[in-house]
GROMACS .gro file of C-alpha atoms in nm:
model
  249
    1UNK     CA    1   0.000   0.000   0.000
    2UNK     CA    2   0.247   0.258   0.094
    3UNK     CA    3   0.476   0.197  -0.234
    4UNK     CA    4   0.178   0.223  -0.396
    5UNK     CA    5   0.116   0.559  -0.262
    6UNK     CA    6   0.455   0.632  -0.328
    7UNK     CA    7   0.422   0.623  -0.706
    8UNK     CA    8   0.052   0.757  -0.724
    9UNK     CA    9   0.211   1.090  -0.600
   10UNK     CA   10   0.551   1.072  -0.789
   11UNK     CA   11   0.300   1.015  -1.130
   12UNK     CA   12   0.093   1.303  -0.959
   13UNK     CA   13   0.383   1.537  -0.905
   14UNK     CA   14   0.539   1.489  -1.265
   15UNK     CA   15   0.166   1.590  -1.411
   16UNK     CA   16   0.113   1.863  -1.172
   17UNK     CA   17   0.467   2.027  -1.298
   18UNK     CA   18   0.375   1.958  -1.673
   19UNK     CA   19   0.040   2.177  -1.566
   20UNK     CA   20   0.216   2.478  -1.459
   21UNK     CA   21   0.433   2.497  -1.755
   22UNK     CA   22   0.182   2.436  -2.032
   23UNK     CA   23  -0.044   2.661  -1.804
   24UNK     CA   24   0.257   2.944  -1.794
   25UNK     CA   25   0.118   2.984  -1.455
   26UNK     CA   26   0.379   3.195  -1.353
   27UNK     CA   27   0.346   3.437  -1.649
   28UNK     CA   28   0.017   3.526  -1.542
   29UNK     CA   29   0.009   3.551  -1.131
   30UNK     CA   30  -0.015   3.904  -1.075
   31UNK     CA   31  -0.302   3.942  -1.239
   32UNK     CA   32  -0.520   3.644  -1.221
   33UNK     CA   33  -0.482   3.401  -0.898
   34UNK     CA   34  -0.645   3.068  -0.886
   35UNK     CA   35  -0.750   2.965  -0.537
   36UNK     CA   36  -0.971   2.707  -0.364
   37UNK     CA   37  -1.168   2.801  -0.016
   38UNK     CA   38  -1.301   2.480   0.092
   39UNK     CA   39  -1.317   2.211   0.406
   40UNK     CA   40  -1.337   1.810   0.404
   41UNK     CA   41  -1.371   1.519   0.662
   42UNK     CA   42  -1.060   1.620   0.862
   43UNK     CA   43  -1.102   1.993   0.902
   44UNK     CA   44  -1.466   1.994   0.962
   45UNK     CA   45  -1.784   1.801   1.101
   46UNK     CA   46  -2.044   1.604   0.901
   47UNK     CA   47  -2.275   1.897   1.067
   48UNK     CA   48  -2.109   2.171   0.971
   49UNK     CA   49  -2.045   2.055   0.605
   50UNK     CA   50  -2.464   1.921   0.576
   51UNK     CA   51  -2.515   2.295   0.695
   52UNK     CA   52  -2.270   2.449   0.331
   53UNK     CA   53  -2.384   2.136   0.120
   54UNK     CA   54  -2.486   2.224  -0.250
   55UNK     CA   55  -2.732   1.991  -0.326
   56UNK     CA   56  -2.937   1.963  -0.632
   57UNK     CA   57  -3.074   2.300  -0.842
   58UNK     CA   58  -2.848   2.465  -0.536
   59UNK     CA   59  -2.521   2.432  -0.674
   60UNK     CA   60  -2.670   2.585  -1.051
   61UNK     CA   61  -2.809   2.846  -0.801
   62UNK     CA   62  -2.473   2.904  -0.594
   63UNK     CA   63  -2.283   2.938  -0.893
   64UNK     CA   64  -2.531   3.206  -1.058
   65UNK     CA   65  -2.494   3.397  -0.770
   66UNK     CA   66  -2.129   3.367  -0.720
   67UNK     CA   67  -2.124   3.525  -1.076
   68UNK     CA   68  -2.216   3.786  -0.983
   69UNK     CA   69  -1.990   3.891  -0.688
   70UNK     CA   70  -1.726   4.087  -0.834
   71UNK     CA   71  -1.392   3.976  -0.695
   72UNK     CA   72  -1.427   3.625  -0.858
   73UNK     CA   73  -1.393   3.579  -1.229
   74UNK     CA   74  -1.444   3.190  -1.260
   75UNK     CA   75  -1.557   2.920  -1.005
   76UNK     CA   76  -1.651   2.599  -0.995
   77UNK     CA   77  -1.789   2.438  -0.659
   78UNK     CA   78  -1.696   2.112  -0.582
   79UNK     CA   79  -1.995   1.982  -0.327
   80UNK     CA   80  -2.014   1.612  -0.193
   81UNK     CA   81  -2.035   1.436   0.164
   82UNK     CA   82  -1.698   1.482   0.232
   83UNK     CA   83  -1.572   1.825   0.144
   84UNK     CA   84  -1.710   2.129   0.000
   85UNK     CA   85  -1.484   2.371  -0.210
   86UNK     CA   86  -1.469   2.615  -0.451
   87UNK     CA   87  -1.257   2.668  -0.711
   88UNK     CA   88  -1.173   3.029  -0.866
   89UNK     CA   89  -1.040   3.276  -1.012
   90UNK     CA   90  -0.952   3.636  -0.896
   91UNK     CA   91  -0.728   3.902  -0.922
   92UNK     CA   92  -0.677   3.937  -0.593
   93UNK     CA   93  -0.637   3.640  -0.314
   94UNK     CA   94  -0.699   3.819  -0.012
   95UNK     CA   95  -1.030   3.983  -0.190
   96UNK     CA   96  -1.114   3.671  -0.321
   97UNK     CA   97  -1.073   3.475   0.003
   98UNK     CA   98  -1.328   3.742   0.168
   99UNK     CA   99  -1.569   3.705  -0.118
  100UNK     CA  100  -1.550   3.352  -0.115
  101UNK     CA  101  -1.654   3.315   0.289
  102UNK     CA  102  -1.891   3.619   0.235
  103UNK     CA  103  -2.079   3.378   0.004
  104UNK     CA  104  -2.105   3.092   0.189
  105UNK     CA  105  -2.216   3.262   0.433
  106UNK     CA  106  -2.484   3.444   0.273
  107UNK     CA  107  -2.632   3.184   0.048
  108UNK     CA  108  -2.671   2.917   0.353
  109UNK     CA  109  -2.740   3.198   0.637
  110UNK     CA  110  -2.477   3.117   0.809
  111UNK     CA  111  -2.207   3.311   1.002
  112UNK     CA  112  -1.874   3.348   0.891
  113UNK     CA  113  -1.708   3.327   1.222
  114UNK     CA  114  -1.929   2.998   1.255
  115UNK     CA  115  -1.698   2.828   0.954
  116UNK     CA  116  -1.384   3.047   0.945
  117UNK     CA  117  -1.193   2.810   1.191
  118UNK     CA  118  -1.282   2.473   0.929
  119UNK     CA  119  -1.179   2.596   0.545
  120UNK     CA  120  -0.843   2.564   0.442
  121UNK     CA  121  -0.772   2.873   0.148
  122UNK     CA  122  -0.503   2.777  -0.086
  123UNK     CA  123  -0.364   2.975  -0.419
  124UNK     CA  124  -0.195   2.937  -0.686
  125UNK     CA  125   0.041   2.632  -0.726
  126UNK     CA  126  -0.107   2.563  -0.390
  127UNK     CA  127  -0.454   2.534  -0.485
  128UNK     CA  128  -0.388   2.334  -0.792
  129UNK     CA  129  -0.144   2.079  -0.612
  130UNK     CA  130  -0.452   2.038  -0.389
  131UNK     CA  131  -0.677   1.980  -0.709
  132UNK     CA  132  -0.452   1.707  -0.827
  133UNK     CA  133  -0.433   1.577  -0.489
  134UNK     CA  134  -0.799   1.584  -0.485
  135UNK     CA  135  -0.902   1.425  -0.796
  136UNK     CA  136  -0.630   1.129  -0.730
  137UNK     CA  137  -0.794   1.010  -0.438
  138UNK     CA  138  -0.510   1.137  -0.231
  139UNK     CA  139  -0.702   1.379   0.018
  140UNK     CA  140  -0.988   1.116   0.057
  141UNK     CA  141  -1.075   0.961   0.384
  142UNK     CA  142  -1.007   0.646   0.151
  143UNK     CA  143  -0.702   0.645  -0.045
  144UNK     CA  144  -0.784   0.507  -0.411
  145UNK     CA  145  -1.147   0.534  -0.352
  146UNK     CA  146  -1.321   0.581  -0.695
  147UNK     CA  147  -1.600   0.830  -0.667
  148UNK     CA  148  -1.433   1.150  -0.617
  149UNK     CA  149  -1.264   1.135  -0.990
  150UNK     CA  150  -1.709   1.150  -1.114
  151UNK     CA  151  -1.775   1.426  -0.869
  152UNK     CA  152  -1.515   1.668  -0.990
  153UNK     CA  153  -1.616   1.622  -1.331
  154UNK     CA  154  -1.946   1.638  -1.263
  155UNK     CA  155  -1.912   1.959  -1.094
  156UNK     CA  156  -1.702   2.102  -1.367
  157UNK     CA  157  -1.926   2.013  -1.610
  158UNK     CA  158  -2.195   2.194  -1.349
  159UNK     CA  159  -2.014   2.539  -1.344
  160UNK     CA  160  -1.926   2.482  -1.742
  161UNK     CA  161  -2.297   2.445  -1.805
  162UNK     CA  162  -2.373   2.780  -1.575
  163UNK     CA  163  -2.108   2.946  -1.745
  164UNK     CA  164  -1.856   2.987  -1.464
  165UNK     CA  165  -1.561   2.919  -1.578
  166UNK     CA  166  -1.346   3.043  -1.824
  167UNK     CA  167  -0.962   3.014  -1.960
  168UNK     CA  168  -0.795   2.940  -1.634
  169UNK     CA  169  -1.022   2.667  -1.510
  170UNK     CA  170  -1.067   2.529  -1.817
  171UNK     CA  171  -0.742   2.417  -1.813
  172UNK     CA  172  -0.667   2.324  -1.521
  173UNK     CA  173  -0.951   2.125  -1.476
  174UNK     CA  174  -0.876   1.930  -1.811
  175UNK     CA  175  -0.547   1.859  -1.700
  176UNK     CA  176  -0.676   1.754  -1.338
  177UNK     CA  177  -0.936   1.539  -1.463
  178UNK     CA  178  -0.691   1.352  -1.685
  179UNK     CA  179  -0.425   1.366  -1.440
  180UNK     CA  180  -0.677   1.169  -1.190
  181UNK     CA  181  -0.751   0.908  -1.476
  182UNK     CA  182  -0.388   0.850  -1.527
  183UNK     CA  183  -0.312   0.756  -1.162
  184UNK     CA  184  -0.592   0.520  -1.128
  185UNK     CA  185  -0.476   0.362  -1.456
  186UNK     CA  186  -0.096   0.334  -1.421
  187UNK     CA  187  -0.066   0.301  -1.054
  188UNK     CA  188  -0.253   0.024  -0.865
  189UNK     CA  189  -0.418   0.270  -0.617
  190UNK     CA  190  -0.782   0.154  -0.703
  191UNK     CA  191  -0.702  -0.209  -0.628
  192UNK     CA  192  -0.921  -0.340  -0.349
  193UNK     CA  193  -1.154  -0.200  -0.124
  194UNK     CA  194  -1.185   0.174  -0.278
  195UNK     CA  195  -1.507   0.370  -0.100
  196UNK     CA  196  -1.560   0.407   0.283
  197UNK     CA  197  -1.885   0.208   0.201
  198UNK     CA  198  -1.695  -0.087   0.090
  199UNK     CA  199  -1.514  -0.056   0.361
  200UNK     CA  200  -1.786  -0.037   0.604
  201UNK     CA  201  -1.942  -0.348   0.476
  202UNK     CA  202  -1.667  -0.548   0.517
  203UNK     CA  203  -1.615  -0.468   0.849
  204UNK     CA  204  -1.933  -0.575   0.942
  205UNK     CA  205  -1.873  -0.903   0.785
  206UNK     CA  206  -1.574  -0.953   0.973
  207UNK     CA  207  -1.710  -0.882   1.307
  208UNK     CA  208  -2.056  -1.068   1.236
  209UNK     CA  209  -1.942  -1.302   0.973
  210UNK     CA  210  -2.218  -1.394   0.714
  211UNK     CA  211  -2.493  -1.123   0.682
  212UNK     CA  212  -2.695  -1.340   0.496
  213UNK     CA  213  -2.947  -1.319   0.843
  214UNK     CA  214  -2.871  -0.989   0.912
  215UNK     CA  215  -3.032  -0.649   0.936
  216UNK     CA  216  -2.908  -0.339   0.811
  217UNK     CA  217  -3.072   0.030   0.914
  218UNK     CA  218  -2.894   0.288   0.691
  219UNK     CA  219  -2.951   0.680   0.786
  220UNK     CA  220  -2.960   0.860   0.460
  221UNK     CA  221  -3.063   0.827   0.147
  222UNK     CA  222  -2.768   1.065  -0.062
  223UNK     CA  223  -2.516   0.875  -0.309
  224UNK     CA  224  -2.315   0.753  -0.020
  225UNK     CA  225  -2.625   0.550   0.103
  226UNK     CA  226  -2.694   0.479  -0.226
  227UNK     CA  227  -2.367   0.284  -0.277
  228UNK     CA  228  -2.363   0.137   0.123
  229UNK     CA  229  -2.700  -0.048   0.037
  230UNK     CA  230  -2.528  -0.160  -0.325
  231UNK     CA  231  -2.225  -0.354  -0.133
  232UNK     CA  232  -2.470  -0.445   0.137
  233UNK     CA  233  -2.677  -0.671  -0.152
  234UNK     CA  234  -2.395  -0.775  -0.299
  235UNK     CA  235  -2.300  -0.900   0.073
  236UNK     CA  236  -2.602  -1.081   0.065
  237UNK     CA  237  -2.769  -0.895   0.374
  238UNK     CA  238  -3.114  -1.030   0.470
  239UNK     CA  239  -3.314  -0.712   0.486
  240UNK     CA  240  -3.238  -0.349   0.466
  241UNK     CA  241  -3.425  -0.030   0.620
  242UNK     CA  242  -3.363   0.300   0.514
  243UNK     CA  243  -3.417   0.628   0.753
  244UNK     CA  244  -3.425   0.975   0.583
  245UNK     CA  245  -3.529   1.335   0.667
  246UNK     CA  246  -3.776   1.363   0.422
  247UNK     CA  247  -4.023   1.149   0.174
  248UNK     CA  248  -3.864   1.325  -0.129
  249UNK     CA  249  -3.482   1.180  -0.191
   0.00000   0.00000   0.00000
């Protein structure tokens, strides 16, 4: 596992320099910064995070609105279980940092001071090291799991279809997205158990052995649920409950 890891970020680090160069990233820092404001499973609750979420016609609505504030230029937001971030562009970080947690805070009525403590803010080659580290499964709570390569596409494709993102992002999400492909293909960090729901499910079997006469109550009904109640079948559980908020999802 760990020389495993050991090549997923040497690959990783040889794609993130190629990015930067064919990006000219350098050329263009003064005047256009690209930073991520964000918090994941190690620098915040599951609370917190449920309380910032962008789900459904809220992220198309987030973005919209985080057109218009004038200090960022492009964005993306990047919105799952586990972390929420955005991704921009502005001209300058400090501005852009204090637009960024001015948003949050007024799209989910929520104070800034309640939130400040939990983001990390990274620019720059920082924030797209993190990107790369991000899309490769590297900053998961499981190393190699599989899902978070889908979600950042899906929320680039989100922000590209709101019209959020323009020459800076472009790129660097292109080169993200196939940097993240390239470690899952020519490093053997997907092998094996790959989601904390896979995880989860083995666990059980271990401790209760067969769960071929067992019951399972799962608490949620988002895509993490979604996938828990996949391995469970596959496990061969005997019956399966599921508790949610509301009727709807």
């Amino acid at each position: 596992a760990g020389r495993t890891g050991y090549r997923s970020a040497g690959l990783l680090s040889f794609l993130l320099r190629w990015c930067l160069v064919v990006m000219g990233i350098e050329k263009h820092y003064r005047k256009n910064h690209i930073v991520v404001l964000g918090m994941n499973h190690a620098s915040s609750s599951a609370d917190l995070r449920d309380r910032l979420l962008f789900p459904g016609t809220k992220l198309e609505k987030g973005l919209r609105e985080l057109a218009n504030v004038d200090a960022i230029r492009e964005s993306v937001i990047l919105s799952t279980c586990n972390r929420i971030e955005i991704y921009a562009v502005t001209g300058n970080p400090v501005q852009g940092k204090e637009a960024l947690s001015e948003f949050l805070a007024r799209f989910h009525d929520i104070a800034v001071h309640d939130f400040s403590h939990h983001v990390y803010f990274y620019h720059c080659e920082k924030a797209i090291e993190h990107l790369y580290k991000v899309v490769a499964s590297l900053d998961s709570m499981v190393i190699g799991e599989d899902q978070i390569l889908g979600q950042v596409k899906d929320a680039y494709q989100s922000a590209c279809n709101s019209g959020t993102t323009g020459t800076f992002l472009n790129k660097l999400f292109h080169f993200a997205i196939e940097a993240g492909k390239r470690v899952r293909t020519e490093t053997k960090i997907s092998e094996g158990l790959v989601s904390i729901s896979s995880v989860a499910v083995e666990l059980a079997a271990k401790i209760l052995g067969s769960l071929k006469k067992s019951t399972a109550l799962i608490i949620g009904a988002g895509e993490m649920c979604e996938l828990t109640a996949r391995h469970l079948g596959s496990a061969g559980i005997a019956r399966m409950y599921v508790a949610n908020r509301t009727r709807e999802n």
